[in-house]
CSV table of C-alpha atoms in Angstrom, one decimal:
chain,number,residue,atom,x,y,z
A,638,MET,CA,-26.0,5.1,55.4
A,639,ARG,CA,-28.9,7.1,54.1
A,640,LYS,CA,-31.4,9.6,55.5
A,641,ILE,CA,-35.1,9.8,55.0
A,642,PHE,CA,-36.5,13.1,53.8
A,643,ILE,CA,-39.6,14.2,55.8
A,644,ASP,CA,-42.0,14.5,52.9
A,645,SER,CA,-45.8,14.8,53.2
A,646,ARG,CA,-46.2,11.0,53.6
A,647,ILE,CA,-43.7,10.8,56.5
A,648,ASP,CA,-45.2,13.9,58.0
A,649,ALA,CA,-48.6,12.4,58.0
A,650,ILE,CA,-47.4,9.2,59.7
A,651,ALA,CA,-45.7,11.3,62.4
A,652,GLU,CA,-48.9,13.3,62.9
A,653,GLU,CA,-50.8,10.0,63.4
A,654,TYR,CA,-48.2,8.9,65.9
A,655,LYS,CA,-48.8,12.2,67.8
A,656,LYS,CA,-52.6,11.8,67.7
A,657,THR,CA,-52.3,8.3,69.1
A,658,VAL,CA,-50.0,9.3,71.9
A,659,LEU,CA,-52.3,12.2,72.8
A,660,LYS,CA,-55.3,10.0,73.1
A,661,HIS,CA,-53.9,8.8,76.4
A,662,LEU,CA,-55.1,5.3,76.0
A,663,HIS,CA,-54.6,2.2,78.3
A,664,TYR,CA,-52.0,-0.4,77.2
A,665,GLY,CA,-50.5,-3.7,78.2
A,666,THR,CA,-51.9,-6.6,80.1
A,667,THR,CA,-52.6,-4.4,83.1
A,668,LYS,CA,-54.3,-1.8,80.9
A,669,HIS,CA,-52.4,1.1,82.5
A,670,LEU,CA,-52.9,4.6,81.4
A,671,VAL,CA,-50.2,6.2,79.2
A,672,ASN,CA,-50.6,9.9,79.9
A,673,PRO,CA,-47.2,11.7,79.9
A,674,LYS,CA,-48.8,15.2,80.5
A,675,LYS,CA,-50.4,14.1,83.7
A,676,LYS,CA,-47.2,12.6,85.0
A,677,LEU,CA,-45.2,15.8,84.0
A,678,GLN,CA,-47.7,18.0,85.9
A,679,LYS,CA,-47.4,15.8,89.0
A,680,PHE,CA,-43.6,15.9,88.7
A,681,LYS,CA,-43.7,19.7,88.6
A,682,LYS,CA,-46.1,19.7,91.6
A,683,ASP,CA,-43.7,17.6,93.6
A,684,PHE,CA,-41.2,20.4,93.3
A,685,SER,CA,-43.6,23.2,94.2
A,686,GLU,CA,-44.9,21.3,97.2
A,687,GLY,CA,-41.4,20.6,98.6
A,688,GLN,CA,-41.4,16.9,98.0
A,689,VAL,CA,-38.1,16.8,96.2
A,690,LYS,CA,-34.8,16.3,98.1
A,691,VAL,CA,-31.1,16.3,97.1
A,692,ILE,CA,-28.1,14.3,98.5
A,693,ILE,CA,-26.0,16.4,100.9
A,694,GLY,CA,-23.7,13.7,102.3
A,695,ILE,CA,-23.2,10.1,103.5
A,696,ASN,CA,-23.7,9.1,107.2
A,697,ALA,CA,-21.4,6.8,109.3
A,698,ASN,CA,-23.4,3.8,108.1
A,699,GLY,CA,-22.8,4.6,104.4
A,700,LYS,CA,-26.4,5.8,103.9
A,701,LYS,CA,-27.3,8.9,101.9
A,702,ILE,CA,-28.3,12.0,103.7
A,703,TYR,CA,-31.1,14.1,102.0
A,704,ALA,CA,-32.2,17.6,102.4
A,705,PRO,CA,-34.9,19.7,100.7
A,706,ILE,CA,-33.9,21.0,97.3
A,707,PRO,CA,-32.9,24.7,97.4
A,708,ASN,CA,-35.6,27.0,96.2
A,709,VAL,CA,-33.5,28.5,93.4
A,710,LEU,CA,-32.7,25.0,92.0
A,711,SER,CA,-36.3,23.9,92.4
A,712,SER,CA,-37.5,26.9,90.4
A,713,ARG,CA,-35.1,26.1,87.6
A,714,TYR,CA,-36.4,22.5,87.4
A,715,GLN,CA,-40.0,23.7,87.4
A,716,VAL,CA,-39.4,26.1,84.5
A,717,TYR,CA,-37.7,23.2,82.6
A,718,ILE,CA,-40.7,20.9,83.2
A,719,GLN,CA,-43.3,23.5,82.4
A,720,THR,CA,-41.5,24.2,79.1
A,721,VAL,CA,-41.7,20.5,78.2
A,722,ILE,CA,-45.4,20.5,79.2
A,723,ASP,CA,-46.1,23.5,77.0
A,724,HIS,CA,-44.5,21.8,74.0
A,725,TYR,CA,-45.9,18.3,74.7
A,726,GLU,CA,-49.3,18.8,72.9
A,727,SER,CA,-48.1,21.3,70.3
A,728,ASP,CA,-44.9,20.2,68.7
A,729,LEU,CA,-42.7,18.0,70.9
A,730,LEU,CA,-43.9,14.7,69.5
A,731,THR,CA,-43.3,15.7,65.9
A,732,LEU,CA,-40.5,18.2,66.3
A,733,LYS,CA,-38.4,18.4,63.2
A,734,PRO,CA,-34.6,17.7,63.6
A,735,SER,CA,-33.7,21.3,62.5
A,736,PHE,CA,-35.5,22.6,65.6
A,737,PHE,CA,-34.0,20.2,68.2
A,738,SER,CA,-31.2,22.6,69.1
A,739,ALA,CA,-33.4,25.7,69.5
A,740,LEU,CA,-35.7,23.9,72.0
A,741,ASN,CA,-32.7,22.4,73.8
A,742,ASN,CA,-31.1,25.9,74.2
A,743,THR,CA,-34.4,27.2,75.7
A,744,LEU,CA,-34.6,24.4,78.1
A,745,MET,CA,-30.9,24.5,79.1
A,746,SER,CA,-31.2,28.3,79.7
A,747,SER,CA,-33.8,27.5,82.4
A,748,LEU,CA,-31.1,25.4,84.1
A,749,GLY,CA,-28.6,28.2,83.9
A,750,ASN,CA,-26.9,26.3,81.1
A,751,ASP,CA,-25.6,23.9,83.7
A,752,ALA,CA,-25.6,20.4,82.0
A,753,SER,CA,-24.7,18.7,85.3
A,754,LEU,CA,-28.2,19.5,86.6
A,755,LEU,CA,-29.6,16.9,84.1
A,756,ASP,CA,-27.5,14.3,85.9
A,757,LYS,CA,-28.2,15.5,89.4
A,758,VAL,CA,-29.7,12.8,91.6
A,759,LEU,CA,-33.0,13.7,93.2
A,760,LYS,CA,-35.3,11.9,95.6
A,761,VAL,CA,-39.0,12.5,95.0
A,762,ARG,CA,-41.3,11.7,98.0
A,763,ASN,CA,-40.5,8.2,99.2
A,764,LYS,CA,-39.4,6.8,95.8
A,765,LYS,CA,-36.0,5.6,94.9
A,766,ASP,CA,-33.7,8.4,94.0
A,767,ASP,CA,-32.6,8.9,90.4
A,768,SER,CA,-31.1,11.5,88.0
A,769,PHE,CA,-33.3,14.3,86.8
A,770,HIS,CA,-33.1,13.2,83.2
A,771,ASN,CA,-34.2,9.6,84.1
A,772,LEU,CA,-37.1,10.9,86.2
A,773,LEU,CA,-38.2,13.1,83.2
A,774,ILE,CA,-38.0,10.1,80.8
A,775,THR,CA,-40.1,8.1,83.2
A,776,CYS,CA,-42.7,10.9,83.3
A,777,LEU,CA,-42.7,11.0,79.5
A,778,MET,CA,-43.5,7.2,79.6
A,779,TYR,CA,-40.9,6.4,77.0
A,780,GLU,CA,-40.9,2.6,77.6
A,781,ASP,CA,-44.6,2.3,77.2
A,782,ILE,CA,-44.8,4.5,74.1
A,783,ARG,CA,-41.8,2.7,72.5
A,784,THR,CA,-43.4,-0.7,73.2
A,785,TYR,CA,-47.1,-0.1,72.4
A,786,VAL,CA,-47.3,2.9,70.1
A,787,TYR,CA,-44.0,3.5,68.1
A,788,PRO,CA,-43.7,0.1,66.3
A,789,LYS,CA,-46.9,0.5,64.3
A,790,PHE,CA,-45.8,3.8,62.8
A,791,LEU,CA,-42.2,2.6,62.1
A,792,LYS,CA,-43.7,-0.2,60.0
A,793,GLU,CA,-45.7,2.3,58.0
A,794,ILE,CA,-42.5,4.2,57.1
A,795,GLY,CA,-41.0,0.9,56.0
A,796,VAL,CA,-37.8,0.8,58.0
A,797,LYS,CA,-36.8,-2.8,59.0
A,798,THR,CA,-33.0,-2.5,59.2
A,799,CYS,CA,-30.5,-0.8,61.4
A,800,ALA,CA,-30.2,2.8,60.2
A,801,TYR,CA,-26.5,2.9,61.1
A,802,CYS,CA,-24.9,-0.3,59.8
A,803,ASN,CA,-27.6,-1.7,57.4
A,804,ALA,CA,-26.1,-5.1,58.2
A,805,ASN,CA,-28.9,-6.3,60.6
A,806,PHE,CA,-32.6,-6.1,61.1
A,807,ALA,CA,-33.6,-3.6,63.8
A,808,VAL,CA,-35.8,-6.3,65.4
A,809,THR,CA,-35.0,-8.4,68.4
A,810,ASP,CA,-37.0,-10.9,70.5
A,811,ILE,CA,-38.5,-10.2,73.9
A,812,ASN,CA,-40.6,-12.9,75.5
A,813,GLY,CA,-41.2,-14.5,72.2
A,814,LYS,CA,-42.4,-11.4,70.4
A,815,ALA,CA,-40.7,-9.3,67.8
A,816,TYR,CA,-39.5,-6.1,69.3
A,817,TYR,CA,-38.0,-3.0,67.5
A,818,THR,CA,-34.7,-1.8,69.0
A,819,ALA,CA,-34.7,2.0,69.0
A,820,ASP,CA,-31.8,4.4,69.5
A,821,HIS,CA,-32.1,8.1,70.2
A,822,TRP,CA,-30.1,10.2,67.8
A,823,LYS,CA,-29.9,12.9,70.4
A,824,PRO,CA,-29.3,10.7,73.5
A,825,LYS,CA,-31.8,10.6,76.4
A,826,SER,CA,-29.2,11.6,79.0
A,827,LYS,CA,-28.5,14.9,77.3
A,828,TYR,CA,-31.9,15.5,75.6
A,829,PRO,CA,-34.5,13.8,77.8
A,830,PHE,CA,-37.3,15.9,76.4
A,831,LEU,CA,-36.8,14.2,73.0
A,832,CYS,CA,-37.1,10.6,74.2
A,833,ILE,CA,-40.6,10.2,72.7
A,834,SER,CA,-40.1,12.7,69.8
A,835,PHE,CA,-40.8,10.7,66.6
A,836,PHE,CA,-37.9,12.0,64.5
A,837,ASN,CA,-35.4,11.4,67.3
A,838,LEU,CA,-36.2,7.7,67.4
A,839,VAL,CA,-33.9,5.7,65.2
A,840,PRO,CA,-34.4,1.9,64.5
A,841,CYS,CA,-31.1,0.2,65.0
A,842,CYS,CA,-29.6,-3.2,65.8
A,843,PHE,CA,-28.6,-4.2,69.3
A,844,SER,CA,-24.9,-4.0,68.5
A,845,CYS,CA,-25.0,-0.4,67.1
A,846,ASN,CA,-27.3,0.7,70.0
A,847,ARG,CA,-24.8,-0.6,72.5
A,848,ASN,CA,-21.7,0.8,70.9
A,849,LYS,CA,-23.0,4.2,70.0
A,850,GLY,CA,-23.3,5.3,73.6
A,851,ASP,CA,-24.2,9.0,74.2
A,852,ASP,CA,-22.8,10.4,71.0
A,853,ASP,CA,-25.1,12.7,69.1
A,854,ASP,CA,-23.5,15.1,66.7
A,855,GLU,CA,-20.9,12.5,65.6
A,856,PHE,CA,-23.7,10.3,64.1
A,857,PHE,CA,-26.2,11.2,61.4
A,858,GLY,CA,-29.9,11.5,62.2
A,859,LEU,CA,-32.2,9.2,60.2
A,860,TYR,CA,-34.7,12.0,59.3
A,861,GLU,CA,-33.9,15.1,57.3
A,862,ASP,CA,-36.2,18.1,56.9
A,863,ASP,CA,-33.9,20.2,54.7
A,864,LYS,CA,-35.0,19.6,51.1
A,865,ASN,CA,-31.6,20.7,49.8
A,866,ALA,CA,-29.6,18.2,52.0
A,867,CYS,CA,-27.8,15.2,50.6
A,868,LEU,CA,-29.6,12.1,51.8
A,869,ASP,CA,-26.8,9.7,51.1
A,870,VAL,CA,-24.4,9.9,54.0
A,871,LEU,CA,-22.2,6.8,53.7
A,872,HIS,CA,-21.6,4.2,51.0
A,873,PHE,CA,-19.3,1.3,50.1
A,874,GLU,CA,-16.6,1.2,47.4
A,875,LEU,CA,-14.8,-1.8,45.9
A,876,PRO,CA,-11.3,-0.9,44.6
A,877,ALA,CA,-11.0,-1.7,40.9
A,878,GLN,CA,-8.0,-3.9,41.4
A,879,ASN,CA,-10.0,-6.1,43.7
A,880,GLU,CA,-12.3,-7.3,40.9
A,881,ALA,CA,-9.3,-7.9,38.6
A,882,ASP,CA,-7.5,-9.9,41.2
A,883,TYR,CA,-10.6,-12.0,41.9
A,884,ILE,CA,-11.0,-12.8,38.1
A,885,LEU,CA,-7.4,-14.0,38.0
A,886,THR,CA,-7.4,-16.0,41.3
A,887,HIS,CA,-11.1,-16.7,42.1
A,888,ASN,CA,-10.0,-16.1,45.7
A,889,ARG,CA,-12.8,-14.4,47.6
A,890,GLU,CA,-10.3,-13.1,50.2
A,891,SER,CA,-8.9,-10.7,47.6
A,892,LEU,CA,-12.1,-8.7,47.8
A,893,SER,CA,-12.3,-5.9,50.3
A,894,VAL,CA,-15.0,-3.2,50.6
A,895,LYS,CA,-14.4,0.2,52.1
A,896,LEU,CA,-16.8,2.5,53.9
A,897,VAL,CA,-16.6,6.1,52.6
A,898,GLU,CA,-18.5,9.4,53.0
A,899,SER,CA,-20.8,10.3,50.2
A,900,ARG,CA,-20.0,14.0,50.6
A,901,PRO,CA,-17.0,15.8,52.1
A,902,GLU,CA,-19.0,17.2,55.0
A,903,TYR,CA,-19.7,13.7,56.2
A,904,HIS,CA,-16.0,12.7,56.5
A,905,GLY,CA,-16.0,13.1,60.3
A,906,ILE,CA,-19.2,11.1,60.7
A,907,CYS,CA,-17.8,8.3,58.6
A,908,GLU,CA,-14.6,8.1,60.7
A,909,THR,CA,-16.5,8.2,64.0
A,910,MET,CA,-19.1,5.7,63.0
A,911,ASP,CA,-16.6,3.3,61.6
A,912,ASN,CA,-14.4,3.6,64.7
A,913,LYS,CA,-17.3,3.1,67.1
A,914,LEU,CA,-19.5,0.6,65.2
A,915,HIS,CA,-16.7,-1.3,63.4
A,916,ILE,CA,-18.7,-1.2,60.2
A,917,THR,CA,-15.8,-1.9,57.8
A,918,SER,CA,-14.8,-4.9,59.9
A,919,ILE,CA,-18.3,-6.3,59.9
A,920,TYR,CA,-18.6,-6.0,56.1
A,921,GLN,CA,-15.4,-8.0,55.6
A,922,GLU,CA,-17.5,-10.9,56.7
A,923,HIS,CA,-19.8,-10.4,53.7
A,924,LYS,CA,-17.3,-11.0,50.9
A,925,ASP,CA,-19.5,-13.7,49.5
A,926,ILE,CA,-22.1,-10.9,48.6
A,927,VAL,CA,-19.4,-9.0,46.7
A,928,GLU,CA,-18.4,-12.3,45.0
A,929,GLU,CA,-21.9,-13.0,43.9
A,930,ALA,CA,-22.2,-9.4,42.5
A,931,ILE,CA,-19.3,-10.1,40.2
A,932,TRP,CA,-20.9,-13.4,39.1
A,933,LYS,CA,-24.1,-11.5,38.2
A,934,LYS,CA,-22.1,-8.9,36.3
A,935,TYR,CA,-21.1,-11.6,33.8
A,936,ALA,CA,-24.2,-13.8,34.0
A,937,TYR,CA,-26.8,-11.0,33.6
A,938,ASN,CA,-25.8,-9.0,30.5
A,939,ARG,CA,-28.5,-7.1,28.7
A,940,LYS,CA,-29.3,-10.1,26.5
A,941,ASN,CA,-29.7,-12.4,29.4
A,942,ILE,CA,-31.8,-10.0,31.4
A,943,GLU,CA,-34.2,-9.6,28.4
A,944,ALA,CA,-34.4,-13.4,28.2
A,945,LEU,CA,-35.1,-13.5,31.9
A,946,LYS,CA,-37.9,-11.0,31.6
A,947,ALA,CA,-39.3,-13.0,28.7
A,948,SER,CA,-39.3,-16.1,30.8
A,949,PHE,CA,-41.8,-14.4,33.2
A,950,ALA,CA,-44.1,-13.3,30.4
A,951,GLY,CA,-47.4,-15.1,30.4
A,952,THR,CA,-47.0,-16.2,34.0
A,953,LYS,CA,-49.3,-15.2,36.8
A,954,LEU,CA,-46.5,-13.3,38.5
A,955,ASN,CA,-46.8,-10.3,36.1
A,956,LEU,CA,-43.4,-8.9,37.1
A,957,THR,CA,-42.5,-5.3,36.3
A,958,ASP,CA,-39.1,-4.1,35.1
A,959,GLU,CA,-38.4,-3.0,38.7
A,960,ASN,CA,-39.3,-6.5,40.0
A,961,VAL,CA,-36.8,-8.1,37.6
A,962,LYS,CA,-34.1,-5.7,38.8
A,963,ARG,CA,-34.9,-6.7,42.3
A,964,PHE,CA,-34.7,-10.3,41.4
A,965,VAL,CA,-31.3,-10.0,39.7
A,966,LEU,CA,-29.8,-7.7,42.3
A,967,GLY,CA,-31.1,-9.8,45.2
A,968,THR,CA,-32.6,-6.7,46.9
A,969,TYR,CA,-34.3,-3.4,46.2
A,970,SER,CA,-32.6,-1.5,43.4
A,971,GLU,CA,-33.4,2.1,44.5
A,972,SER,CA,-31.3,3.9,47.2
A,973,LYS,CA,-34.4,5.1,49.0
A,974,ASP,CA,-35.3,1.5,49.8
A,975,ILE,CA,-32.1,0.4,51.6
A,976,HIS,CA,-33.9,0.4,54.9
A,977,LYS,CA,-36.2,-2.5,53.8
A,978,ARG,CA,-33.6,-5.2,53.8
A,979,PRO,CA,-30.2,-5.9,55.4
A,980,LEU,CA,-27.1,-5.4,53.2
A,981,SER,CA,-29.0,-3.5,50.6
A,982,ARG,CA,-26.5,-0.6,50.7
A,983,LEU,CA,-23.6,-2.9,50.0
A,984,MET,CA,-25.4,-4.8,47.2
A,985,GLN,CA,-26.5,-1.6,45.5
A,986,ASP,CA,-23.1,0.1,45.8
A,987,ILE,CA,-21.1,-2.9,44.5
A,988,HIS,CA,-23.6,-3.3,41.6
A,989,GLU,CA,-23.0,0.4,40.8
A,990,THR,CA,-19.2,0.0,41.1
A,991,ILE,CA,-18.8,-3.0,38.8
């Protein structure tokens, strides 16, 4: 719907996130240490000490047969891991979106540009085997950082809703506690090194997170570091005939909103997101919001708004003009604030349209 520009305030929040992660503190009821660098170093050492095996076949009993990983392949993985270690304390945690591809190209070149090596199943010591990308994600301690560190800084940015659909809060419930659902704009399976990178973490609802899958370039990233980029990606439109039909019939079903790209370059993103996330279909269930916007158009003319403002005068509320706009609209009136409340994009766009 809308990107967030990485200004000095957002930058400062990301830096505090980085500092907190790098403190390597103990978290959770068990007070376990969250130190990704230490785990990465151990992971690399497992390769250098010959403690990593690959599957070479299946025996008569259906069990996997393992053999030591070939030296050439081991060396490639070690270079990949060392590169992640080198960037971990410098820029990995706060890497800007425009630099994602460059670092990924460097890392993939260490694997001979063979993407299948990210999915290759490895057995480290006597542990359960898993893909290389999952093993790396475990070393980066994504689950712990997402649970104990990330939410605090997301709250400081002010994002409460799903960045993709804006129809739902990006909060769910786990064991009786509010829990932010986070998607990875660049998916973990393809870009495991970005799993704890602040600007790759996107708050989203459970439905969008499930339906997005491993797509990356087809969806927009929440954060933007190009000051010349258009931040509005998608918006809603109400055909003019819809309002006319509603005035004549008072039939809510005559109203129908359409998801459209805000700029021509976002056309492909709009189609893909609508096809995968079913955004237009979801919003057809919110026709009452459009109906109420039409009511407000006629109820709150300039004279009535001034009367409303006057009714607050002398009260302890001391509402500003912006507060009154928010009261009338039913949500925040500025586009930059759509992430604070579900359906804000729809309400703002319909208000603009009519």
